[in-house]
């Protein structure tokens, strides 16, 4: 990237623009909002409150072109094995392509995708029509998803966000941590006769998930007087690993497959979405896929990158990471139902692009993925926004807001929306010393008080934000929103020249945990560093 002409142009351009504030840029362009926003159907992306001009965007787009973005988009959608370290295609888009043929290794993957979607639809219908009952012929009232990472965060996000769409008052629970408190606490509220367990693991080898799965199975057998036959009605699996699923004792009929061309963090559209499909019904799950498909079509077919939402969102991120040297990105969803969105995006972007070598393994000389963090925006206003407004750093933010909510009321919605807009305005405009001082004087402060206190009430402003407006938090627009970030992540990976679809960085800790677990259970411990040795011994003494 550093050697492209566009990057060099951008470096010069950065020098010419870096001292211009957002307010300067607004003063230069009366139609800045009109010029710097894009829409897709009713989703609106306002990027006018960023330290960019039209020239910045042109140069960033040149960078994307020089890095081969157009070719890489075609390669991904076509099913080329762009995950080069694992020799895999990357086809989460095929999961929502509505049966459009896609050939990988001479096989049309869409056929199997449609078969599994049918299997999910049939199972969901059976559950809701009362044709899938528990072993004592009672309807299922509770679904428990056992999975972690991509096998947890997507289902958690979507079922939280779409809770009002829940069918038949089903309860949904998530067990992800190996902290036994979580599993035992959840189990203590469940009736084995009316509970369905979904064991969700792409590999079916993940230690946390498999430990929880065995614990839950033992609990079930204990509660049902070892009724092995009942497992069929109460346990299903979602995985790419057919062999491990059957070794666990789950019948092939109760297995929902997906494939190694679906990355864990991109898997909500696959059978990993089963708990969601059961919870909100298959029709709503289909709408989630349709929304994502609309974003896919926009992304793949909008060849003028200036009009392409994921591309522009990604390029603004590159601008801040690689030129402004901002190293975090805040995600602030205002609707409480999207509270888990930051955690979801954290895995998506940080696991995809948290890399320090390029596709060929060569070290990178520039920063890649920023730290993604955030929480419900309205709550964050009363917590960490202080630092964002008056701290010494600058933290670009994405504000996400559903404009209407039929599950709220007008009073609440008006207050929610006004707060989201106000924060973006405050981050950008700030408040000068003179303004702060005159406000104090107007409110009756003495000259001396106003002189001193005003210093604490200054907001430097010039804090950038994106505003993403959805008409509502519906299955369709949620699908569109998630796909927007997926493609943003992909575009950034292409520009940084990295493979966004492997995650070797999660392996070392897993390996060492196995050794330490052995050490904990033996008289000897293997040689670690002095700190780790002592920590293991300390734990052994208090077991
Ligand atoms: O350890 C990281 C990871 O492999 C993620 O990439 C993945 O989403 C998660 O663990 C769960 O993996 P699995 O679905 O195979 O259990």
Coordinates of C-alpha atoms and ligand atoms in Angstrom, one line a residue:
X1 CA 0.0 0.0 0.0
X2 CA 2.8 2.4 0.9
X3 CA 4.3 2.2 -2.5
X4 CA 1.2 3.1 -4.5
X5 CA 1.0 6.4 -6.2
X6 CA -2.4 7.0 -4.5
X7 CA -0.9 6.5 -1.1
X8 CA 1.8 9.1 -1.8
X9 CA -0.8 11.5 -3.1
X10 CA -2.9 10.9 0.0
X11 CA 0.1 11.7 2.2
X12 CA 0.5 15.0 0.5
X13 CA -3.2 15.7 0.6
X14 CA -3.3 14.9 4.3
X15 CA -0.7 17.6 5.0
X16 CA -2.9 20.1 3.2
X17 CA -6.1 19.2 5.0
X18 CA -5.1 18.2 8.5
X19 CA -5.4 21.6 10.0
X20 CA -8.9 22.2 8.6
X21 CA -11.6 21.5 11.1
X22 CA -14.9 20.0 10.4
X23 CA -16.5 23.4 10.9
X24 CA -14.1 24.8 8.3
X25 CA -15.2 22.2 5.9
X26 CA -18.8 22.8 6.5
X27 CA -18.2 26.6 6.0
X28 CA -16.8 25.8 2.6
X29 CA -19.8 23.8 1.4
X30 CA -23.4 24.8 1.9
X31 CA -24.6 21.4 0.7
X32 CA -22.2 19.2 2.6
X33 CA -24.9 16.9 3.8
X34 CA -26.3 16.5 0.2
X35 CA -22.9 15.9 -1.2
X36 CA -21.7 13.6 1.5
X37 CA -24.4 11.1 2.2
X38 CA -25.5 7.9 0.4
X39 CA -28.6 5.8 0.7
X40 CA -29.6 2.3 -0.1
X41 CA -33.4 2.0 -0.1
X42 CA -34.2 3.6 3.3
X43 CA -30.8 3.1 4.9
X44 CA -29.0 6.5 5.0
X45 CA -25.3 6.9 5.6
X46 CA -24.3 10.5 6.5
X47 CA -20.5 10.8 6.3
X48 CA -20.4 14.6 6.1
X49 CA -19.1 15.0 9.7
X50 CA -15.7 13.6 8.7
X51 CA -12.4 15.3 8.0
X52 CA -12.6 14.7 4.3
X53 CA -13.3 16.5 1.1
X54 CA -14.4 15.3 -2.3
X55 CA -10.7 15.3 -3.2
X56 CA -9.9 13.0 -0.2
X57 CA -12.5 10.6 -1.4
X58 CA -11.2 10.6 -5.0
X59 CA -7.7 9.8 -3.8
X60 CA -8.9 7.1 -1.4
X61 CA -10.8 5.6 -4.2
X62 CA -7.7 5.7 -6.3
X63 CA -5.9 3.8 -3.5
X64 CA -8.7 1.1 -3.5
X65 CA -8.3 0.8 -7.3
X66 CA -4.6 0.5 -7.1
X67 CA -4.9 -2.2 -4.5
X68 CA -7.2 -4.2 -6.9
X69 CA -10.5 -3.8 -5.0
X70 CA -12.7 -4.3 -8.1
X71 CA -10.9 -7.5 -9.0
X72 CA -11.1 -8.8 -5.4
X73 CA -14.8 -8.2 -5.2
X74 CA -15.4 -10.2 -8.3
X75 CA -13.0 -12.9 -6.9
X76 CA -14.9 -13.2 -3.6
X77 CA -18.4 -13.3 -5.1
X78 CA -17.3 -15.8 -7.7
X79 CA -15.9 -18.2 -5.1
X80 CA -12.2 -17.9 -5.7
X81 CA -10.1 -19.3 -2.9
X82 CA -9.2 -15.8 -1.6
X83 CA -8.6 -17.2 1.9
X84 CA -5.1 -18.3 0.8
X85 CA -3.7 -19.6 4.0
X86 CA -6.5 -22.1 4.4
X87 CA -7.1 -22.5 0.6
X88 CA -10.8 -21.7 1.0
X89 CA -13.4 -19.8 -0.9
X90 CA -15.2 -17.0 1.1
X91 CA -18.8 -17.4 0.3
X92 CA -21.0 -16.0 3.1
X93 CA -22.6 -14.0 0.3
X94 CA -23.7 -17.3 -1.3
X95 CA -25.7 -18.1 1.8
X96 CA -28.1 -15.3 1.0
X97 CA -27.9 -15.4 -2.8
X98 CA -31.4 -17.0 -3.1
X99 CA -30.2 -20.0 -5.0
X100 CA -28.1 -18.2 -7.6
X101 CA -25.6 -20.9 -8.8
X102 CA -22.0 -20.5 -7.5
X103 CA -19.5 -23.1 -8.5
X104 CA -16.7 -24.1 -6.2
X105 CA -14.5 -27.2 -7.0
X106 CA -16.9 -28.1 -9.8
X107 CA -19.9 -28.1 -7.4
X108 CA -22.8 -25.7 -7.3
X109 CA -22.7 -24.8 -3.6
X110 CA -26.1 -23.1 -3.8
X111 CA -27.9 -26.5 -4.1
X112 CA -26.7 -27.6 -0.6
X113 CA -27.2 -24.1 0.8
X114 CA -30.9 -24.3 -0.3
X115 CA -31.2 -27.8 1.1
X116 CA -30.1 -26.7 4.5
X117 CA -32.3 -23.6 4.4
X118 CA -35.2 -26.0 3.7
X119 CA -34.2 -28.1 6.6
X120 CA -34.2 -25.1 8.9
X121 CA -37.6 -23.9 7.6
X122 CA -39.1 -27.4 8.1
X123 CA -37.7 -27.7 11.6
X124 CA -38.8 -24.2 12.5
X125 CA -42.3 -24.9 11.1
X126 CA -42.5 -28.2 13.0
X127 CA -41.5 -26.5 16.3
X128 CA -44.0 -23.7 15.9
X129 CA -46.8 -26.0 14.7
X130 CA -46.4 -28.3 17.6
X131 CA -45.1 -31.1 15.4
X132 CA -41.8 -31.2 17.2
X133 CA -42.5 -32.0 20.8
X134 CA -40.3 -32.9 23.7
X135 CA -40.0 -36.5 24.8
X136 CA -43.0 -36.2 27.1
X137 CA -45.1 -34.7 24.3
X138 CA -44.9 -31.2 25.7
X139 CA -44.1 -28.2 23.4
X140 CA -40.6 -26.7 23.4
X141 CA -40.6 -23.5 25.4
X142 CA -36.8 -22.9 25.7
X143 CA -34.0 -22.9 23.2
X144 CA -30.4 -23.0 24.4
X145 CA -27.6 -22.2 22.0
X146 CA -24.2 -23.5 23.1
X147 CA -21.4 -21.9 21.0
X148 CA -18.7 -19.2 21.2
X149 CA -17.3 -16.5 19.0
X150 CA -19.0 -16.6 15.6
X151 CA -21.2 -19.4 16.8
X152 CA -22.6 -17.2 19.5
X153 CA -22.2 -13.5 18.8
X154 CA -24.4 -13.5 15.6
X155 CA -27.3 -15.4 17.2
X156 CA -27.0 -13.2 20.3
X157 CA -27.1 -10.0 18.3
X158 CA -29.9 -10.9 16.0
X159 CA -32.1 -12.5 18.6
X160 CA -31.7 -9.5 20.9
X161 CA -32.2 -7.0 18.1
X162 CA -35.3 -8.8 16.8
X163 CA -36.8 -9.8 20.1
X164 CA -40.2 -8.2 19.4
X165 CA -40.5 -10.5 16.3
X166 CA -40.3 -13.6 18.5
X167 CA -42.8 -16.3 17.7
X168 CA -44.8 -18.2 20.2
X169 CA -43.2 -16.7 23.3
X170 CA -40.1 -18.9 23.1
X171 CA -37.3 -18.2 25.5
X172 CA -33.8 -18.2 24.2
X173 CA -30.6 -18.7 26.2
X174 CA -26.9 -18.6 25.2
X175 CA -24.1 -20.5 26.8
X176 CA -20.7 -19.4 25.5
X177 CA -18.3 -19.2 28.4
X178 CA -16.6 -22.2 30.0
X179 CA -17.2 -20.5 33.3
X180 CA -19.4 -23.2 34.9
X181 CA -21.5 -20.5 36.6
X182 CA -23.1 -19.6 33.3
X183 CA -24.1 -23.1 32.3
X184 CA -25.3 -24.2 35.7
X185 CA -27.2 -21.0 36.3
X186 CA -29.1 -21.4 33.0
X187 CA -29.7 -25.1 33.5
X188 CA -31.2 -24.4 37.0
X189 CA -34.1 -22.5 35.3
X190 CA -34.8 -25.1 32.6
X191 CA -37.1 -28.1 32.3
X192 CA -35.5 -30.9 30.3
X193 CA -38.9 -31.9 28.9
X194 CA -39.4 -28.6 27.1
X195 CA -35.9 -27.5 26.2
X196 CA -34.1 -27.8 22.9
X197 CA -30.3 -27.6 23.0
X198 CA -28.4 -26.4 19.9
X199 CA -24.7 -27.2 19.9
X200 CA -23.2 -24.8 17.5
X201 CA -19.6 -25.1 16.5
X202 CA -18.0 -24.9 13.0
X203 CA -15.2 -27.2 14.0
X204 CA -17.0 -29.2 16.8
X205 CA -13.7 -29.2 18.6
X206 CA -13.8 -25.9 20.5
X207 CA -12.9 -26.6 24.1
X208 CA -15.4 -24.3 25.7
X209 CA -18.3 -25.4 23.5
X210 CA -17.6 -29.1 23.8
X211 CA -17.2 -28.9 27.6
X212 CA -20.5 -27.1 27.9
X213 CA -22.1 -29.6 25.4
X214 CA -21.0 -32.6 27.5
X215 CA -22.1 -30.9 30.8
X216 CA -25.6 -30.2 29.3
X217 CA -25.9 -33.7 27.9
X218 CA -25.0 -35.2 31.3
X219 CA -27.5 -32.9 33.0
X220 CA -30.2 -34.0 30.6
X221 CA -29.5 -37.7 31.1
X222 CA -29.4 -37.3 34.8
X223 CA -32.8 -35.4 34.8
X224 CA -34.4 -38.0 32.5
X225 CA -33.2 -41.2 34.2
X226 CA -30.7 -41.8 31.4
X227 CA -33.3 -41.5 28.6
X228 CA -30.9 -41.8 25.7
X229 CA -33.7 -42.1 23.2
X230 CA -35.0 -38.6 24.3
X231 CA -31.8 -37.0 23.1
X232 CA -33.2 -37.0 19.5
X233 CA -35.9 -34.6 20.4
X234 CA -33.8 -32.3 22.5
X235 CA -30.3 -32.0 20.9
X236 CA -29.4 -30.7 17.5
X237 CA -26.0 -29.7 16.1
X238 CA -24.8 -27.1 13.7
X239 CA -21.4 -27.8 12.3
X240 CA -19.1 -28.5 9.3
X241 CA -17.8 -31.5 11.1
X242 CA -20.2 -34.4 10.4
X243 CA -17.9 -37.1 12.0
X244 CA -17.5 -35.2 15.3
X245 CA -21.2 -34.6 15.5
X246 CA -22.1 -38.2 15.1
X247 CA -19.3 -39.2 17.6
X248 CA -21.0 -36.9 20.1
X249 CA -24.2 -38.9 19.7
X250 CA -26.3 -36.6 17.6
X251 CA -28.1 -38.3 14.7
X252 CA -27.3 -37.1 11.2
X253 CA -31.0 -36.0 10.8
X254 CA -30.5 -33.6 13.7
X255 CA -27.5 -32.0 12.2
X256 CA -27.6 -28.8 10.3
X257 CA -24.5 -28.4 8.1
X258 CA -22.5 -25.6 6.8
X259 CA -19.2 -25.4 5.0
X260 CA -15.6 -24.3 5.3
X261 CA -16.2 -21.5 2.9
X262 CA -18.2 -19.8 5.7
X263 CA -16.0 -18.1 8.3
X264 CA -17.2 -18.3 11.9
X265 CA -17.7 -14.6 12.2
X266 CA -19.6 -14.5 8.8
X267 CA -21.8 -17.5 9.7
X268 CA -25.0 -16.0 11.0
X269 CA -26.6 -16.5 7.6
X270 CA -25.9 -20.2 7.7
X271 CA -27.3 -22.9 10.0
X272 CA -25.6 -21.0 12.8
X273 CA -28.7 -18.8 12.4
X274 CA -30.9 -21.7 13.4
X275 CA -31.6 -20.4 16.9
X276 CA -32.6 -17.1 15.3
X277 CA -34.8 -18.8 12.7
X278 CA -36.6 -20.8 15.5
X279 CA -36.9 -17.7 17.7
X280 CA -38.3 -15.2 15.2
X281 CA -39.6 -17.7 12.6
X282 CA -38.2 -18.7 9.3
X283 CA -40.0 -15.9 7.4
X284 CA -38.3 -13.2 9.4
X285 CA -34.9 -15.1 9.1
X286 CA -35.4 -15.0 5.3
X287 CA -36.0 -11.2 5.5
X288 CA -32.6 -10.9 7.3
X289 CA -31.0 -12.8 4.4
X290 CA -32.9 -10.6 1.9
X291 CA -31.6 -7.4 3.5
X292 CA -28.0 -8.7 3.4
X293 CA -28.6 -9.7 -0.2
X294 CA -29.6 -6.2 -1.1
X295 CA -26.4 -4.9 0.4
X296 CA -24.4 -7.6 -1.5
X297 CA -26.0 -6.6 -4.8
X298 CA -25.3 -2.9 -4.1
X299 CA -21.7 -3.7 -3.1
X300 CA -20.9 -6.0 -6.0
X301 CA -22.7 -4.0 -8.7
X302 CA -21.9 -0.3 -7.8
X303 CA -18.7 0.0 -9.8
X304 CA -18.5 3.7 -9.2
X305 CA -17.0 3.3 -5.7
X306 CA -18.0 6.9 -4.9
X307 CA -21.6 5.6 -4.7
X308 CA -20.7 2.4 -2.9
X309 CA -21.7 2.4 0.8
X310 CA -19.3 -0.3 2.2
X311 CA -16.4 1.1 0.1
X312 CA -16.9 4.7 1.4
X313 CA -17.3 3.5 5.0
X314 CA -14.1 1.4 4.7
X315 CA -12.1 4.2 3.1
X316 CA -13.0 6.7 5.8
X317 CA -11.7 4.1 8.3
X318 CA -8.5 3.8 6.4
X319 CA -8.1 7.6 6.3
X320 CA -8.3 7.8 10.1
X321 CA -6.1 4.7 10.9
X322 CA -3.3 5.3 8.3
X323 CA -3.2 9.1 8.0
X324 CA -4.7 10.6 11.2
X325 CA -3.2 7.8 13.2
X326 CA -6.4 7.3 15.2
X327 CA -6.3 3.8 16.5
X328 CA -9.8 3.1 17.7
X329 CA -13.3 3.1 16.2
X330 CA -16.3 3.5 18.5
X331 CA -19.5 1.8 17.6
X332 CA -22.5 3.6 19.2
X333 CA -25.9 2.0 18.5
X334 CA -28.7 4.1 20.0
X335 CA -31.4 1.5 20.0
X336 CA -31.0 -0.7 23.0
X337 CA -31.9 -3.7 20.9
X338 CA -28.6 -3.2 19.1
X339 CA -26.5 -3.2 22.3
X340 CA -24.6 -6.3 21.2
X341 CA -23.7 -4.8 17.9
X342 CA -20.4 -3.4 19.0
X343 CA -19.3 -6.9 20.3
X344 CA -20.3 -8.4 17.0
X345 CA -18.4 -5.9 15.0
X346 CA -15.5 -6.3 17.3
X347 CA -15.1 -9.9 16.3
X348 CA -15.9 -9.2 12.7
X349 CA -13.3 -6.5 12.2
X350 CA -10.6 -7.3 14.8
X351 CA -10.5 -11.1 14.1
X352 CA -10.5 -10.4 10.3
X353 CA -8.1 -7.5 10.0
X354 CA -6.0 -7.7 13.2
X355 CA -3.0 -8.8 11.3
X356 CA 0.6 -7.7 11.0
X357 CA 1.7 -9.6 7.8
X358 CA 0.3 -9.4 4.3
X359 CA -1.2 -12.2 2.3
X360 CA 2.2 -13.5 1.5
X361 CA 3.4 -13.4 5.1
X362 CA 5.5 -10.3 4.7
X363 CA 5.6 -7.9 7.6
X364 CA 3.4 -4.8 7.2
X365 CA 4.8 -1.3 7.8
X366 CA 1.5 0.3 8.6
X367 CA -1.3 -0.1 11.0
X368 CA -4.3 -2.4 10.3
X369 CA -7.5 -2.9 12.2
X370 CA -8.3 -0.3 14.8
X371 CA -9.6 -1.3 18.2
X372 CA -13.4 -1.6 17.9
X373 CA -15.3 -0.8 21.0
X374 CA -18.5 0.7 22.2
X375 CA -21.9 0.0 23.8
X376 CA -25.4 1.4 23.7
X377 CA -24.8 5.1 22.8
X378 CA -27.5 6.4 25.1
X379 CA -25.9 4.7 28.1
X380 CA -22.4 5.6 27.0
X381 CA -23.3 9.3 27.0
X382 CA -23.6 9.0 30.8
X383 CA -20.3 7.1 31.1
X384 CA -17.3 7.2 28.8
X385 CA -18.5 10.0 26.4
X386 CA -16.8 12.5 28.8
X387 CA -13.4 11.3 27.5
X388 CA -14.6 11.3 23.9
X389 CA -15.7 15.0 24.3
X390 CA -12.9 16.4 26.5
X391 CA -10.1 13.8 26.6
X392 CA -6.8 14.4 24.8
X393 CA -7.4 11.9 22.0
X394 CA -9.8 11.7 19.1
X395 CA -12.0 8.6 18.6
X396 CA -14.0 8.4 15.4
X397 CA -17.5 7.1 16.0
X398 CA -20.2 5.3 14.1
X399 CA -23.6 6.3 15.4
X400 CA -26.3 3.8 14.5
X401 CA -30.0 4.7 14.9
X402 CA -33.3 3.2 13.9
X403 CA -35.5 6.2 13.1
X404 CA -38.8 4.7 14.1
X405 CA -39.8 2.0 16.4
X406 CA -43.3 0.5 16.6
X407 CA -42.3 -1.1 19.9
X408 CA -41.5 2.2 21.5
X409 CA -43.6 5.4 21.7
X410 CA -43.2 8.8 20.2
X411 CA -42.0 10.5 23.3
X412 CA -39.2 8.0 23.9
X413 CA -38.3 7.9 20.3
X414 CA -38.0 11.7 20.0
X415 CA -35.7 11.8 23.0
X416 CA -33.6 9.0 21.7
X417 CA -33.2 10.5 18.3
X418 CA -32.5 14.0 19.6
X419 CA -29.7 12.6 21.8
X420 CA -28.0 10.8 18.9
X421 CA -28.1 13.8 16.6
X422 CA -27.0 16.1 19.5
X423 CA -24.0 14.0 20.3
X424 CA -22.8 14.0 16.7
X425 CA -23.3 17.8 16.6
X426 CA -21.5 18.3 19.9
X427 CA -18.5 16.1 18.8
X428 CA -18.2 18.2 15.7
X429 CA -18.9 21.7 16.8
X430 CA -17.6 21.6 20.4
X431 CA -17.8 24.8 22.5
X432 CA -15.2 27.6 22.6
X433 CA -13.9 29.3 25.7
X434 CA -15.8 32.5 24.8
X435 CA -19.1 30.6 24.4
X436 CA -18.6 28.8 27.7
X437 CA -17.7 32.0 29.5
X438 CA -20.6 34.0 28.2
X439 CA -23.0 31.2 29.1
X440 CA -21.7 31.3 32.6
X441 CA -22.1 35.1 32.8
X442 CA -25.6 34.9 31.4
X443 CA -26.5 32.4 34.0
X444 CA -25.4 34.8 36.7
X445 CA -21.8 33.7 37.5
X446 CA -19.3 36.3 38.6
X447 CA -16.6 37.4 36.3
X448 CA -14.0 35.5 38.4
X449 CA -16.0 32.3 38.4
X450 CA -16.8 32.5 34.7
X451 CA -13.1 33.2 33.9
X452 CA -12.0 30.0 35.8
X453 CA -14.9 27.7 35.2
X454 CA -15.1 28.3 31.5
X455 CA -11.7 26.6 31.0
X456 CA -13.3 23.3 32.2
X457 CA -16.3 23.8 30.0
X458 CA -14.5 24.0 26.7
X459 CA -15.1 21.3 24.1
X460 CA -12.5 21.3 21.3
X461 CA -14.9 19.6 18.9
X462 CA -13.6 18.5 15.5
X463 CA -14.5 14.9 16.5
X464 CA -15.6 13.0 13.5
X465 CA -18.6 10.7 13.3
X466 CA -20.6 8.6 10.8
X467 CA -24.3 8.5 11.1
X468 CA -26.1 5.3 9.9
X469 CA -29.9 5.7 9.9
X470 CA -32.1 2.7 9.5
X471 CA -35.9 3.2 9.0
X472 CA -36.4 0.7 11.8
X473 CA -34.6 -2.2 13.5
X474 CA -36.4 -4.8 11.3
X475 CA -35.0 -8.2 10.1
X476 CA -34.5 -6.7 6.6
X477 CA -32.6 -3.6 7.7
X478 CA -30.6 -5.5 10.3
X479 CA -29.4 -7.9 7.5
X480 CA -28.4 -4.9 5.4
X481 CA -26.5 -3.3 8.3
X482 CA -24.5 -6.4 9.2
X483 CA -23.6 -7.0 5.5
X484 CA -22.5 -3.4 5.2
X485 CA -19.9 -4.0 8.0
X486 CA -18.9 -7.3 6.5
X487 CA -18.1 -5.7 3.2
X488 CA -16.4 -2.7 4.9
X489 CA -14.1 -5.2 6.7
X490 CA -13.4 -6.9 3.4
X491 CA -12.5 -3.7 1.6
X492 CA -10.2 -2.6 4.4
X493 CA -8.5 -6.0 4.2
X494 CA -7.9 -5.6 0.5
X495 CA -6.4 -2.2 0.9
X496 CA -4.1 -3.4 3.7
X497 CA -3.2 -6.4 1.5
X498 CA -4.1 -8.9 4.1
X499 CA -6.1 -12.1 4.3
X500 CA -9.2 -11.1 6.3
X501 CA -10.5 -14.7 6.5
X502 CA -8.1 -16.6 8.7
X503 CA -7.4 -16.1 12.4
X504 CA -4.2 -17.8 13.4
X505 CA -3.8 -15.3 16.2
X506 CA -6.3 -17.2 18.3
X507 CA -4.3 -20.5 18.3
X508 CA -1.4 -19.9 20.6
X509 CA -3.5 -19.2 23.7
X510 CA -5.5 -22.4 23.0
X511 CA -2.3 -24.5 22.7
X512 CA -0.9 -23.1 25.9
X513 CA -4.2 -23.6 27.8
X514 CA -4.0 -27.3 27.0
X515 CA -0.5 -27.6 28.5
X516 CA -1.5 -25.6 31.6
X517 CA -4.6 -27.7 32.1
X518 CA -2.4 -30.8 32.0
X519 CA -0.1 -29.1 34.5
X520 CA -2.9 -28.3 36.8
X521 CA -3.9 -31.9 36.9
X522 CA -0.5 -33.4 37.4
X523 CA 2.1 -33.4 40.2
X524 CA 4.8 -31.9 37.9
X525 CA 4.4 -28.8 35.9
X526 CA 6.2 -28.1 32.7
X527 CA 8.5 -25.2 32.4
X528 CA 6.9 -21.9 31.8
X529 CA 8.2 -18.4 32.7
X530 CA 8.5 -17.6 36.4
X531 CA 5.2 -15.7 36.5
X532 CA 3.2 -18.5 34.8
X533 CA 4.8 -21.2 37.0
X534 CA 3.9 -19.3 40.1
X535 CA 0.3 -18.6 39.0
X536 CA -0.2 -22.3 38.2
X537 CA 1.2 -23.3 41.7
X538 CA -0.9 -20.7 43.4
X539 CA -4.0 -22.0 41.7
X540 CA -3.1 -25.6 42.6
X541 CA -2.9 -24.6 46.3
X542 CA -6.3 -23.1 46.3
X543 CA -8.2 -25.8 44.3
Ligands
LIG1 O1 -11.1 -19.1 18.6 C1 -11.7 -18.3 17.6 C2 -12.7 -19.1 16.8 O2 -12.2 -20.0 16.0 C3 -13.6 -18.1 16.0 O3 -13.0 -17.8 14.8 C4 -14.9 -18.9 15.9 O4 -15.9 -18.0 15.6 C5 -15.0 -19.4 17.3 O5 -13.6 -19.7 17.7 C6 -15.8 -20.6 17.5 O6 -15.4 -21.7 16.7 P1 -16.3 -22.9 16.4 O7 -17.5 -22.5 15.8 O8 -15.5 -23.8 15.6 O9 -16.6 -23.6 17.8

